[in-house]
Structures are given as structure tokens and as C-alpha cells.
Coordinates of C-alpha atoms (C1' of nucleotides) in Angstrom, one line a residue:
Chain A
M940 CA 0.0 0.0 0.0
N941 CA 2.9 2.3 0.7
A942 CA 4.6 3.7 -2.3
P943 CA 7.2 1.2 -3.2
M944 CA 10.4 2.1 -1.5
S945 CA 13.3 2.4 -3.8
I946 CA 16.7 1.1 -2.8
Q947 CA 18.2 4.0 -0.9
S948 CA 21.8 3.8 -0.2
C949 CA 25.0 5.5 -0.8
G950 CA 24.7 7.1 2.5
N951 CA 28.4 7.3 2.3
C952 CA 28.1 8.7 -1.2
G953 CA 28.8 12.4 -1.1
L954 CA 28.8 13.8 -4.5
S955 CA 32.5 14.2 -4.3
S956 CA 33.2 10.5 -3.9
M957 CA 31.2 9.8 -7.1
C958 CA 29.5 6.9 -5.3
L959 CA 32.9 5.2 -5.6
P960 CA 35.3 4.1 -2.9
L961 CA 37.8 6.8 -3.7
A962 CA 40.4 8.0 -1.3
L963 CA 40.9 11.6 -2.3
T964 CA 42.5 14.5 -0.6
Q965 CA 40.3 17.5 0.3
P966 CA 41.4 19.7 -2.7
E967 CA 40.8 16.8 -5.0
M968 CA 37.3 16.3 -3.7
T969 CA 36.6 20.0 -4.1
Q970 CA 37.8 19.7 -7.7
L971 CA 35.4 16.8 -8.3
D972 CA 32.5 18.6 -6.7
G973 CA 32.5 21.2 -9.4
I974 CA 32.2 18.7 -12.1
I975 CA 29.9 15.9 -11.0
K976 CA 26.3 16.9 -11.2
K977 CA 23.5 15.4 -9.1
S978 CA 20.7 14.6 -11.5
A979 CA 17.0 15.3 -11.0
P980 CA 15.3 12.1 -10.0
Y981 CA 14.1 9.8 -12.8
R982 CA 10.8 8.2 -12.5
R983 CA 9.9 4.5 -13.1
G984 CA 10.1 3.8 -16.8
E985 CA 12.1 6.9 -17.8
S986 CA 15.2 6.4 -19.8
I987 CA 18.5 7.9 -18.7
F988 CA 20.1 7.5 -22.1
R989 CA 19.1 5.5 -25.2
Q990 CA 21.0 3.2 -27.5
G991 CA 22.5 5.4 -30.3
D992 CA 22.4 8.6 -28.3
A993 CA 25.6 10.7 -28.4
F994 CA 27.8 9.6 -25.5
T995 CA 28.1 12.5 -23.1
S996 CA 28.4 11.2 -19.6
I997 CA 28.9 8.3 -17.3
Y998 CA 26.4 8.0 -14.5
A999 CA 26.7 6.6 -11.0
V1000 CA 23.6 5.3 -9.4
R1001 CA 22.9 7.0 -6.1
A1002 CA 19.5 5.5 -5.2
G1003 CA 17.1 3.2 -7.0
M1004 CA 17.6 0.5 -9.5
V1005 CA 18.3 0.8 -13.2
K1006 CA 18.1 -1.8 -16.0
T1007 CA 20.1 -1.6 -19.2
T1008 CA 19.1 -3.2 -22.5
V1009 CA 20.5 -3.6 -26.0
V1010 CA 18.4 -4.1 -29.2
N1011 CA 19.6 -5.9 -32.3
A1012 CA 18.8 -5.3 -35.9
L1013 CA 15.7 -7.4 -35.7
G1014 CA 14.4 -5.3 -32.9
E1015 CA 14.9 -8.1 -30.3
E1016 CA 15.6 -6.6 -26.9
Q1017 CA 17.9 -8.0 -24.2
I1018 CA 18.3 -6.8 -20.7
T1019 CA 22.1 -6.7 -20.1
G1020 CA 22.1 -5.8 -16.5
F1021 CA 20.5 -4.4 -13.4
Y1022 CA 22.3 -1.6 -11.7
F1023 CA 22.4 -0.9 -7.9
P1024 CA 23.5 2.2 -6.0
G1025 CA 27.2 2.7 -6.3
E1026 CA 27.3 1.2 -9.8
L1027 CA 28.2 2.9 -13.0
L1028 CA 26.1 3.3 -16.2
G1029 CA 27.2 4.1 -19.7
L1030 CA 30.6 2.4 -19.6
N1031 CA 29.9 0.9 -23.1
G1032 CA 29.7 4.3 -24.6
L1033 CA 33.3 5.5 -24.7
H1034 CA 34.1 3.3 -27.6
E1035 CA 32.2 5.0 -30.4
N1036 CA 31.0 8.0 -28.6
V1037 CA 27.5 6.6 -28.8
Y1038 CA 25.7 4.7 -26.0
A1039 CA 25.6 1.0 -27.0
G1040 CA 22.5 0.4 -25.0
T1041 CA 19.6 2.0 -23.2
A1042 CA 19.3 2.6 -19.4
I1043 CA 15.8 2.7 -17.9
A1044 CA 14.8 3.5 -14.3
L1045 CA 13.0 0.6 -12.6
E1046 CA 11.8 2.8 -9.8
T1047 CA 12.6 6.4 -8.7
V1048 CA 16.2 6.8 -9.3
S1049 CA 18.8 9.5 -8.6
L1050 CA 22.1 9.7 -10.2
C1051 CA 25.4 11.5 -10.4
E1052 CA 26.3 12.6 -13.8
I1053 CA 30.0 12.8 -14.8
P1054 CA 30.5 14.6 -18.1
F1055 CA 33.0 12.6 -20.1
V1056 CA 35.0 15.5 -21.3
K1057 CA 35.7 16.5 -17.8
L1058 CA 36.3 13.0 -16.7
D1059 CA 39.0 12.7 -19.3
E1060 CA 40.7 15.8 -18.0
L1061 CA 40.3 14.6 -14.5
S1062 CA 41.7 11.1 -15.3
A1063 CA 45.0 12.8 -16.0
L1064 CA 45.0 14.8 -12.8
L1065 CA 43.6 12.2 -10.4
P1066 CA 45.3 8.9 -10.9
E1067 CA 43.1 7.3 -8.2
L1068 CA 40.0 8.3 -10.2
R1069 CA 41.4 6.8 -13.3
R1070 CA 42.3 3.6 -11.6
Q1071 CA 38.9 3.2 -10.0
L1072 CA 37.2 3.8 -13.3
M1073 CA 39.3 1.1 -15.0
R1074 CA 38.7 -1.3 -12.1
Q1075 CA 35.0 -0.7 -12.6
M1076 CA 35.2 -1.4 -16.3
S1077 CA 37.2 -4.5 -15.6
Q1078 CA 34.7 -5.6 -13.1
E1079 CA 31.9 -5.1 -15.7
I1080 CA 33.8 -7.2 -18.2
A1081 CA 34.3 -10.0 -15.7
D1082 CA 30.6 -9.9 -14.6
E1083 CA 29.4 -10.1 -18.2
Q1084 CA 31.7 -13.0 -19.0
N1085 CA 30.2 -14.8 -16.0
M1086 CA 26.7 -14.0 -17.3
M1087 CA 27.7 -15.5 -20.6
L1088 CA 28.4 -18.7 -18.7
V1089 CA 25.1 -18.6 -17.0
L1090 CA 23.2 -17.9 -20.3
A1091 CA 25.0 -20.6 -22.3
K1092 CA 25.2 -23.3 -19.8
T1093 CA 22.6 -23.5 -17.0
S1094 CA 19.1 -24.9 -16.6
A1095 CA 16.3 -22.7 -15.6
E1096 CA 16.8 -23.6 -12.0
E1097 CA 20.5 -22.8 -12.1
K1098 CA 19.8 -19.5 -13.8
L1099 CA 17.3 -18.4 -11.2
G1100 CA 19.5 -19.6 -8.4
N1101 CA 22.5 -17.7 -9.7
F1102 CA 20.4 -14.6 -10.3
L1103 CA 19.0 -14.6 -6.7
I1104 CA 22.4 -15.2 -5.2
R1105 CA 23.9 -12.3 -7.2
L1106 CA 21.1 -10.0 -6.1
S1107 CA 21.6 -11.2 -2.5
L1108 CA 25.3 -10.3 -2.6
R1109 CA 24.6 -6.9 -3.9
F1110 CA 21.9 -6.1 -1.3
K1111 CA 24.3 -7.4 1.3
R1112 CA 27.1 -5.1 0.1
L1113 CA 24.6 -2.2 0.4
G1114 CA 24.0 -3.1 4.0
F1115 CA 20.6 -4.7 3.5
S1116 CA 19.5 -8.2 4.4
A1117 CA 21.1 -10.8 2.1
T1118 CA 18.3 -13.2 2.7
Q1119 CA 15.2 -11.1 2.4
F1120 CA 14.6 -8.5 -0.3
R1121 CA 12.3 -7.2 -2.9
L1122 CA 12.6 -7.9 -6.6
T1123 CA 12.4 -4.5 -8.1
M1124 CA 12.1 -5.9 -11.6
S1125 CA 9.1 -7.7 -13.1
R1126 CA 9.1 -11.4 -13.9
V1127 CA 9.2 -10.5 -17.6
D1128 CA 12.4 -8.6 -17.0
I1129 CA 13.9 -11.5 -15.1
G1130 CA 12.9 -13.8 -17.9
N1131 CA 14.4 -11.6 -20.6
Y1132 CA 17.6 -11.1 -18.6
L1133 CA 18.0 -14.9 -18.1
G1134 CA 16.9 -16.0 -21.5
L1135 CA 13.7 -17.7 -20.1
A1136 CA 10.0 -17.3 -20.8
V1137 CA 8.0 -15.6 -18.1
E1138 CA 6.1 -18.8 -17.5
T1139 CA 9.3 -20.6 -16.8
V1140 CA 10.5 -18.0 -14.3
S1141 CA 7.2 -18.3 -12.5
R1142 CA 7.2 -22.1 -12.5
T1143 CA 10.8 -22.3 -11.4
L1144 CA 10.3 -19.9 -8.5
T1145 CA 7.3 -22.0 -7.4
K1146 CA 9.4 -25.2 -7.7
L1147 CA 12.2 -23.7 -5.6
Q1148 CA 9.7 -22.6 -3.0
Q1149 CA 8.1 -26.1 -2.9
R1150 CA 11.6 -27.5 -2.3
G1151 CA 12.0 -25.1 0.7
V1152 CA 15.0 -23.3 -0.8
I1153 CA 13.2 -19.9 -1.0
K1154 CA 10.0 -18.3 -0.1
V1155 CA 8.3 -16.1 -2.6
A1156 CA 5.4 -13.7 -2.0
G1157 CA 4.9 -11.5 -5.0
K1158 CA 8.0 -9.4 -5.3
E1159 CA 9.2 -10.3 -1.8
V1160 CA 11.8 -13.1 -1.7
T1161 CA 13.3 -14.8 1.2
I1162 CA 16.3 -17.1 0.8
L1163 CA 15.8 -20.0 3.2
D1164 CA 18.7 -22.2 2.1
M1165 CA 21.6 -20.3 0.6
D1166 CA 23.7 -23.4 0.0
G1167 CA 20.8 -25.2 -1.6
L1168 CA 20.5 -22.2 -4.0
S1169 CA 24.1 -22.0 -4.9
G1170 CA 24.5 -25.8 -5.1
L1171 CA 21.8 -26.1 -7.8
N1172 CA 23.3 -28.6 -10.1
R1173 CA 22.2 -30.8 -12.9
N1174 CA 23.6 -33.9 -11.2
V1175 CA 22.5 -33.5 -7.6
D1176 CA 21.3 -37.1 -7.5
E1177 CA 24.6 -38.7 -8.6
P1178 CA 25.9 -39.3 -5.1
A1179 CA 22.7 -41.1 -4.2
K1180 CA 23.2 -43.4 -7.2
L1181 CA 26.6 -44.3 -5.8
V1182 CA 25.1 -45.3 -2.5
V1183 CA 22.6 -47.5 -4.2
V1184 CA 25.2 -49.2 -6.2
G1185 CA 27.4 -49.8 -3.2
Chain B
M205 CA 49.1 -31.4 -45.2
N206 CA 50.8 -28.1 -44.7
A207 CA 51.2 -27.0 -41.1
P208 CA 48.2 -24.9 -40.4
M209 CA 48.9 -21.3 -41.1
S210 CA 48.2 -19.0 -38.2
I211 CA 46.5 -15.7 -38.7
Q212 CA 49.5 -13.4 -39.4
S213 CA 48.8 -9.8 -39.3
C214 CA 49.7 -6.7 -37.5
G215 CA 52.0 -5.8 -40.2
N216 CA 51.4 -2.3 -39.1
C217 CA 52.0 -3.3 -35.6
G218 CA 55.3 -2.1 -34.5
L219 CA 55.9 -2.9 -30.9
S220 CA 55.7 0.7 -30.1
S221 CA 52.2 1.0 -31.3
M222 CA 51.1 -1.8 -29.0
C223 CA 49.0 -3.3 -31.8
L224 CA 46.7 -0.4 -31.2
P225 CA 45.8 2.5 -33.5
L226 CA 47.7 5.0 -31.5
A227 CA 48.9 8.4 -32.7
L228 CA 52.0 9.0 -30.7
T229 CA 55.0 11.3 -31.1
Q230 CA 58.4 9.9 -31.6
P231 CA 59.6 10.4 -28.0
E232 CA 56.4 8.8 -26.8
M233 CA 56.9 5.8 -28.9
T234 CA 60.5 5.4 -27.7
Q235 CA 59.1 5.5 -24.2
L236 CA 56.7 2.7 -24.9
D237 CA 59.3 0.6 -26.6
G238 CA 61.2 0.2 -23.4
I239 CA 58.2 -1.1 -21.6
I240 CA 56.3 -3.3 -24.0
K241 CA 57.8 -6.8 -24.3
K242 CA 57.4 -9.0 -27.3
S243 CA 56.6 -12.5 -25.9
A244 CA 58.1 -15.8 -27.0
P245 CA 55.6 -17.6 -29.2
Y246 CA 53.0 -19.7 -27.5
R247 CA 52.1 -23.0 -29.1
R248 CA 48.6 -24.4 -29.7
G249 CA 47.0 -25.3 -26.4
E250 CA 49.4 -23.3 -24.2
S251 CA 47.9 -20.9 -21.7
I252 CA 48.9 -17.3 -21.6
F253 CA 47.4 -16.8 -18.2
R254 CA 45.0 -18.8 -16.0
Q255 CA 41.9 -17.9 -14.0
G256 CA 43.0 -17.0 -10.5
D257 CA 46.6 -16.1 -11.5
A258 CA 48.0 -12.9 -10.1
F259 CA 47.2 -10.1 -12.6
T260 CA 50.5 -8.7 -14.0
S261 CA 50.0 -7.7 -17.6
I262 CA 47.7 -6.9 -20.4
Y263 CA 48.6 -8.7 -23.6
A264 CA 48.0 -7.5 -27.2
V265 CA 47.7 -10.3 -29.8
R266 CA 50.3 -9.8 -32.6
A267 CA 49.7 -13.0 -34.6
G268 CA 47.5 -16.1 -34.2
M269 CA 44.2 -16.6 -32.4
V270 CA 43.5 -16.9 -28.7
K271 CA 40.4 -18.1 -26.8
T272 CA 39.4 -17.1 -23.3
T273 CA 37.4 -19.1 -20.9
V274 CA 35.8 -18.8 -17.5
V275 CA 35.0 -21.7 -15.1
N276 CA 32.4 -21.6 -12.5
A277 CA 32.2 -23.3 -9.1
L278 CA 30.8 -26.5 -10.6
G279 CA 33.7 -26.7 -13.0
E280 CA 31.6 -25.8 -16.0
E281 CA 33.7 -24.0 -18.6
Q282 CA 32.5 -21.3 -20.9
I283 CA 34.4 -19.8 -23.8
T284 CA 34.0 -16.0 -23.5
G285 CA 35.7 -14.9 -26.6
F286 CA 38.1 -15.5 -29.5
Y287 CA 40.8 -12.9 -29.9
F288 CA 42.4 -11.7 -33.1
P289 CA 45.6 -9.8 -33.8
G290 CA 45.3 -6.3 -32.5
E291 CA 42.9 -7.3 -29.7
L292 CA 43.7 -7.1 -26.0
L293 CA 43.8 -9.9 -23.5
G294 CA 43.4 -9.7 -19.7
L295 CA 41.2 -6.6 -19.4
N296 CA 39.1 -8.4 -16.8
G297 CA 42.1 -8.7 -14.5
L298 CA 42.4 -5.1 -13.3
H299 CA 39.5 -5.4 -11.0
E300 CA 40.8 -7.8 -8.3
N301 CA 44.4 -8.0 -9.4
V302 CA 43.6 -11.6 -10.5
Y303 CA 42.8 -12.8 -13.9
A304 CA 39.0 -13.6 -14.1
G305 CA 39.5 -16.1 -16.8
T306 CA 42.0 -18.2 -18.8
A307 CA 43.6 -17.4 -22.1
I308 CA 44.7 -20.2 -24.4
A309 CA 46.4 -20.1 -27.8
L310 CA 44.4 -21.8 -30.5
E311 CA 47.4 -21.9 -32.8
T312 CA 51.0 -20.5 -32.7
V313 CA 50.5 -17.1 -31.2
S314 CA 52.8 -14.1 -30.5
L315 CA 51.9 -11.3 -28.2
C316 CA 53.0 -8.0 -26.8
E317 CA 53.1 -8.0 -23.0
I318 CA 52.4 -4.7 -21.2
P319 CA 53.2 -4.9 -17.5
F320 CA 50.4 -3.3 -15.7
V321 CA 52.5 -1.4 -13.2
K322 CA 54.2 0.4 -16.1
L323 CA 50.9 0.8 -17.9
D324 CA 49.5 2.6 -15.0
E325 CA 52.5 5.0 -14.9
L326 CA 52.2 5.5 -18.6
S327 CA 48.5 6.2 -18.5
A328 CA 49.2 9.3 -16.6
L329 CA 51.9 10.4 -19.0
L330 CA 50.3 9.4 -22.3
P331 CA 46.7 10.5 -22.4
E332 CA 46.2 8.9 -25.8
L333 CA 47.2 5.5 -24.5
R334 CA 44.9 5.9 -21.6
R335 CA 42.0 6.8 -23.9
Q336 CA 42.7 4.0 -26.2
L337 CA 42.8 1.5 -23.4
M338 CA 39.4 2.8 -22.1
R339 CA 37.9 2.7 -25.5
Q340 CA 39.0 -1.0 -25.9
M341 CA 37.5 -1.8 -22.5
S342 CA 34.4 -0.1 -23.5
Q343 CA 34.3 -2.0 -26.8
E344 CA 34.7 -5.3 -24.9
I345 CA 31.8 -4.4 -22.6
A346 CA 29.6 -3.6 -25.6
D347 CA 30.6 -6.7 -27.4
E348 CA 29.8 -8.9 -24.5
Q349 CA 26.4 -7.3 -24.0
N350 CA 25.7 -8.1 -27.6
M351 CA 26.8 -11.7 -27.0
M352 CA 24.4 -11.9 -24.1
L353 CA 21.7 -11.0 -26.5
V354 CA 22.8 -13.7 -28.9
L355 CA 23.0 -16.3 -26.1
A356 CA 19.7 -15.5 -24.6
K357 CA 17.6 -15.0 -27.6
T358 CA 18.6 -16.6 -30.8
S359 CA 18.0 -20.0 -32.4
A360 CA 20.9 -22.2 -33.4
E361 CA 20.8 -20.8 -36.9
E362 CA 20.9 -17.2 -35.8
K363 CA 23.7 -18.0 -33.4
L364 CA 25.9 -19.5 -36.1
G365 CA 24.9 -16.8 -38.5
N366 CA 25.9 -14.1 -36.1
F367 CA 29.1 -15.9 -35.2
L368 CA 30.2 -16.2 -38.8
I369 CA 29.4 -12.6 -39.6
R370 CA 31.4 -11.4 -36.6
L371 CA 34.3 -13.6 -37.7
S372 CA 34.0 -12.2 -41.2
L373 CA 34.1 -8.6 -40.0
R374 CA 37.2 -9.2 -38.0
F375 CA 39.0 -11.0 -40.9
K376 CA 38.0 -8.1 -43.1
R377 CA 39.4 -5.6 -40.6
L378 CA 42.7 -7.5 -40.7
G379 CA 42.8 -7.2 -44.5
F380 CA 41.8 -10.8 -45.2
S381 CA 38.9 -12.0 -47.2
A382 CA 35.6 -11.4 -45.5
T383 CA 33.9 -14.2 -47.4
Q384 CA 36.4 -17.0 -47.2
F385 CA 38.3 -18.0 -44.1
R386 CA 39.5 -20.8 -41.9
L387 CA 37.8 -21.6 -38.6
T388 CA 40.7 -21.7 -36.2
M389 CA 38.7 -23.2 -33.4
S390 CA 37.1 -26.6 -33.2
R391 CA 33.4 -27.3 -33.6
V392 CA 33.4 -28.1 -29.9
D393 CA 34.7 -24.7 -29.1
I394 CA 32.1 -23.0 -31.3
G395 CA 29.4 -25.0 -29.6
N396 CA 30.7 -24.1 -26.2
Y397 CA 30.9 -20.4 -27.1
L398 CA 27.4 -20.3 -28.5
G399 CA 25.7 -22.5 -26.0
L400 CA 25.0 -25.3 -28.4
A401 CA 25.9 -29.0 -28.5
V402 CA 28.6 -29.9 -31.0
E403 CA 26.1 -32.0 -33.0
T404 CA 23.9 -28.9 -33.4
V405 CA 26.8 -26.9 -34.7
S406 CA 27.5 -29.5 -37.2
R407 CA 23.9 -30.0 -38.3
T408 CA 23.3 -26.3 -38.5
L409 CA 26.4 -25.7 -40.6
T410 CA 25.2 -28.4 -42.9
K411 CA 21.7 -26.9 -43.1
L412 CA 23.1 -23.5 -44.0
Q413 CA 25.2 -25.1 -46.6
Q414 CA 22.3 -26.9 -48.1
R415 CA 20.4 -23.7 -48.3
G416 CA 23.3 -22.2 -50.2
V417 CA 24.1 -19.5 -47.7
I418 CA 27.6 -20.8 -46.9
K419 CA 30.0 -23.5 -48.1
V420 CA 31.8 -25.6 -45.5
A421 CA 34.7 -27.9 -46.1
G422 CA 36.2 -28.9 -42.8
K423 CA 37.6 -25.7 -41.2
E424 CA 37.3 -23.8 -44.5
V425 CA 34.2 -21.6 -44.7
T426 CA 32.9 -19.5 -47.6
I427 CA 30.1 -17.1 -47.2
L428 CA 28.0 -17.2 -50.3
D429 CA 25.1 -15.0 -49.2
M430 CA 26.0 -12.5 -46.6
D431 CA 22.5 -11.0 -46.5
G432 CA 21.0 -14.4 -46.1
L433 CA 23.3 -15.0 -43.2
S434 CA 22.6 -11.7 -41.4
G435 CA 18.9 -11.9 -42.1
L436 CA 18.5 -15.2 -40.3
N437 CA 15.3 -14.7 -38.5
R438 CA 12.7 -16.8 -36.8
N439 CA 9.8 -15.1 -38.7
V440 CA 11.0 -15.0 -42.2
D441 CA 7.7 -16.4 -43.5
E442 CA 5.5 -13.8 -41.9
P443 CA 5.4 -11.4 -44.9
A444 CA 4.2 -14.3 -47.0
K445 CA 1.4 -14.9 -44.6
L446 CA 0.2 -11.4 -45.1
V447 CA 0.2 -11.9 -48.9
V448 CA -2.0 -14.9 -48.5
V449 CA -4.4 -13.1 -46.3
G450 CA -4.7 -10.2 -48.7
Chain C
dT379 C1' 53.3 -45.5 -43.0
dC380 C1' 50.5 -47.0 -39.4
dT381 C1' 48.0 -46.4 -35.4
dA382 C1' 45.6 -44.2 -31.6
dA383 C1' 43.3 -40.4 -30.2
dC384 C1' 40.9 -36.7 -31.2
dT385 C1' 37.4 -34.3 -34.2
dA386 C1' 33.3 -34.2 -37.1
dT387 C1' 29.1 -35.8 -39.2
dT388 C1' 24.7 -38.1 -39.3
dG389 C1' 20.7 -40.7 -37.3
dA390 C1' 17.3 -41.8 -33.6
dT391 C1' 15.2 -40.6 -29.5
dC392 C1' 14.0 -37.8 -25.5
dT393 C1' 13.1 -33.7 -22.8
dG394 C1' 13.2 -29.0 -20.8
dG395 C1' 11.4 -25.2 -21.7
dA396 C1' 8.7 -22.5 -25.3
dT397 C1' 4.3 -21.5 -26.7
dC398 C1' -0.7 -21.3 -26.4
dA399 C1' -4.6 -20.7 -23.4
dA400 C1' -7.1 -19.6 -19.4
dT401 C1' -7.5 -17.6 -14.8
dG402 C1' -6.0 -15.1 -10.9
dT403 C1' -3.6 -11.1 -8.7
dT404 C1' -1.7 -6.5 -8.0
dC405 C1' -1.6 -1.8 -8.6
dG406 C1' -2.2 2.8 -10.2
dA407 C1' -5.7 6.2 -11.7
dC408 C1' -9.8 8.1 -10.8
Chain D
dG1320 C1' -13.4 2.0 -2.9
dT1321 C1' -13.7 0.3 -8.1
dC1322 C1' -12.2 -0.1 -12.6
dG1323 C1' -9.0 -1.3 -16.2
dA1324 C1' -4.5 -2.7 -17.4
dA1325 C1' -0.6 -4.8 -16.6
dC1326 C1' 1.6 -8.5 -14.2
dA1327 C1' 1.7 -13.4 -12.4
dT1328 C1' 0.5 -18.1 -12.0
dT1329 C1' -0.9 -22.6 -13.6
dG1330 C1' -2.2 -26.1 -17.1
dA1331 C1' -1.7 -28.5 -21.7
dT1332 C1' 0.8 -29.2 -25.8
dC1333 C1' 4.6 -29.0 -28.8
dC1334 C1' 9.2 -28.7 -30.7
dA1335 C1' 14.2 -27.2 -31.1
dG1336 C1' 17.9 -28.8 -29.6
dA1337 C1' 20.1 -32.1 -26.1
dT1338 C1' 21.6 -36.6 -25.6
dC1339 C1' 22.7 -41.2 -27.0
dA1340 C1' 24.8 -43.9 -30.5
dA1341 C1' 27.3 -45.3 -34.4
dT1342 C1' 30.3 -44.1 -38.1
dA1343 C1' 33.8 -41.3 -40.7
dG1344 C1' 37.4 -38.3 -41.1
dT1345 C1' 41.6 -35.9 -39.5
dT1346 C1' 45.9 -35.5 -37.2
dA1347 C1' 50.0 -36.1 -34.4
dG1348 C1' 53.3 -39.1 -33.0
dA1349 C1' 55.9 -43.4 -33.2

DNA sequence: TCTAACTATTGATCTGGATCAATGTTCGAC
DNA sequence: GTCGAACATTGATCCAGATCAATAGTTAGA
């Protein structure tokens, strides 16, 4: 009944720290303050940038959750990520000076905007900022490679299990409960992201609940058996077979 | 019968240009020369770095093709990319100072090695190097997001079509024929990369050949109908339906 | 040159998840 | 509150691609 609460965090995120764990001196921070702009809040469904737009800025999420998508020539859309407070949007835009995807607010979202021109100047002046930016890009590359593994290899159960665990870790990092949280995104979004039909997402969540691994009530999820969730595995019954044989 | 020819390129790749399209002044190039090391050749199957190894260097491919893989907790392996001359390896390692995947030579490969410590110093001194590195990272992020779309959404035919087209574009960029080339990697590797069983790769290639879109002879591939390949689409017959209705 | 071990193709069968269909639930706007 | 639209669940059926199986072809090494 309450307005849905967006993920508020970044309490430690002054503008000057760019939502990043940066160790800067006071003059450096002052320097950043003049450049990083706090954006007006975006509402649910609004786009922050669109695929093909001229690349102008990188954004750091301050509050709320954002999804990013890419569209191919056939018009098929794929969700490429969900972004939490403290994470960076637009890192795929430096390449051709055009955003390679679209970013859409899943709830009320506020951002820091870092104009790229300025960022380039600053990179030269603030080595720690440059390093942090590269680390974040590196992290994104690693994350996406792991996502490729999930998409290519796993069953519906494994995909959902992996998805919930990764959400859990990120809520935890933000200081929220790792075992109980709200799915900001719709089932359709989850399905799109994981390469599953909505119906399969629904069925699989039900199945996991029946098995006592999680509890689902609408958007509210509770993880009851973290090991069970992370151990999801095509061959769980193989050890049992061995017992029988013996 | 001949020893398989590795992809030789980077004729324009002096060590000092790091296999990258960099516009540097002469003193800058001299500076780079002292830092970038030309590696001894790696043989087919040898690893350049392994998942979990301490991150020391970024590598630029000079000749030959490399595959990268990630392994998850269950030991499932996923090929995350094939790397051509001029492309960079190890970009996912900056994050935690550990390589987040393994790189393996698919044929005889030679590399440039750029020690990261030095790279960090240089980034401050050579803005163009820093920008280029960031562009490459950005490119990799965008590529992987597109791969997520391919993995999540497309049929076996679309996957293979997309795969062949992307190979084609890269051969073209290296100055080779865009319509006739050799698949350096095995069918198993292709299947793993695209999330398909080997048998499906084989069958689908045969099907595409029967349809006259490509010609396959072992590892040798000829693209006969580029548009047919790129237009692979679940709903190709829908326009026809409309005609019938009218 | 021969052999053993990969690598690739082709066929037969099976199945997980897509698709189609119907119903139930939630939520924002009024 | 109540209406309509979007979102979610559940059931029935179907099919693309996995898996199992057998056969070729290719390649490295003795």
C-alpha cells in the first residue's frame, strides 16, 4: 500500500566521492565537486540514455535500481544488467562516442552525472579516479563473462539460483539483508535477462519454493537455504546413485 | 598437409604502437618501446594466463588466435571470446588483481606484453594511450552485451549466422577476405561459445550449406550469401502470410 | 606408413522449456 | 473504494535442440 520504497543507499556517497570508494584529498574532492552533477530524479520507466544517443556522460547510481538493454537489428531486446546504487552506467559508450544500450529507471532513481569531457581531463589529474574507473570497467567485463556462462550453460533452476544469489550479494554489500529482499524488476524482466520465458520464471520460482529453498510472495523473496540455492546442479542425485550401487 | 597457417597480421603493428591505433609522437613511442615486451611464441593449447593467477600484464595479440574461458564453481567451462591480432587480453584482471579467466592459444601465437604497473604510470603520461585503453575496454563491454543478446535470444541458426558474420568482419578488418576464411577453433569450441551442442553446430552448418548460404569444407568456410546470413530470423515467412491473407 | 586419439558428421530418441490458453492477482488512476 | 490494465500463475501441448549412439574423417606421433 505504501509507495514502493526504492533502494536507498549511498549514505556514504557524497557527490565528491562519485559513489565510488575513492580515497581523495580534500582539494581533489573539491575539484570533483565542481564537475559531478547530481541529476534530477528519474521516475519509473524513464530512460537515462538510449542506444544510439551521443555519448556525453557516465552516470553513477545514487538511489534506486536501473536496467540496461540492447536491441539488435531485428528489434529483439535483451536486458544486459540491473544496476544498484554505487554502480556505473554508460561504460559501453566510450568506444564509439555513442551509447551501445539503453538505461531505464526501474523505480525512482537519482544519479550522479559525470560529463565525459571533464572525466577525461580529471583522469589525467587524479590517478586514483582513473584507476577506479578502470577497475569498474574491468569488473563489468568480468561480470558479463560470467553472465555469458550462465546464459549458455545452465538450466532454468540454475539461472534463477544464480540470479538470486547475485542479487543477494549486492543487497548485502549495500548493508541490506542478504536473505530477504524485494525484486524491483518484473518477472518479464527477469525472464528476458536470463533467457527464459516468463512462465518458466514463475514455475521455477514455485518449484524452488516447494523445495523449501526460497519463499516467494509477489516481489518479496526470502532465501531459506543459501547453500541449496548455490548448489543447484544438474547432477544432484549422482551421489545417491553411488550409494545404491554400493 | 601443410602446417596450419596461423593468422598473421599486425604488419602495421610495431611494438611501439602496442598493436593499437595510437597516434604517438616519436619520443612517446620510444618511451613505450622500453616497456612493452614481445613475448616468445605460444604453441597451440598453451595458456597465456589462467583464471586466478595474479594479474600482472595486459597482452596484445600480434599473430594467431586466442580463446578465453571462465570456469564456475561447478567446474563448467565457458568460452567467453576469440581474440584476433590487434585485440587485448586480460582486461578483466584489473579489478581484483587476479585474472578472471584463462587465455589459451588456438594456434601459434605471439603477443606483446604490457606490464600493468608500467601501464598505470604511462596512462598518466600518455593521455592517448589511456583513452585508447578505455575505448578498448568499453568496446569489450559492448561486445559482451551483444553476446548476451545472442546467447539469450537466438536460435541455433541465428547464433551460427551471427558468429560467422562477426568472424567475417574481423578478418576483413585485418585485411583478409571477408567471405572466405578458416575456422581456427574446433566445432566443440564453437558450440561451447554459442551455448550449443557440437552436434547442433555440425547440423546447422550443414543446413546453412544446403540452403546455399555458406559453403563448408572442414575448417574452411565460404560465405555465399552475406545478407541471407545476417537476415536469419525466426519469422522469415511472416510477410508471405500477409500476402496470402490479402 | 600406421596407429591411436581426437574431431566431425549423421541418425534416432528424448526432454526442458517455449508456446498457447485460461485464470487469478496487483496496482495505479480516478 | 472500483475499474482497467498490466503482471503473475498454472495447465496442456509441442518442438528445437540435447543426448545417446554409431560411423567417418583428420591429425599427431611413433
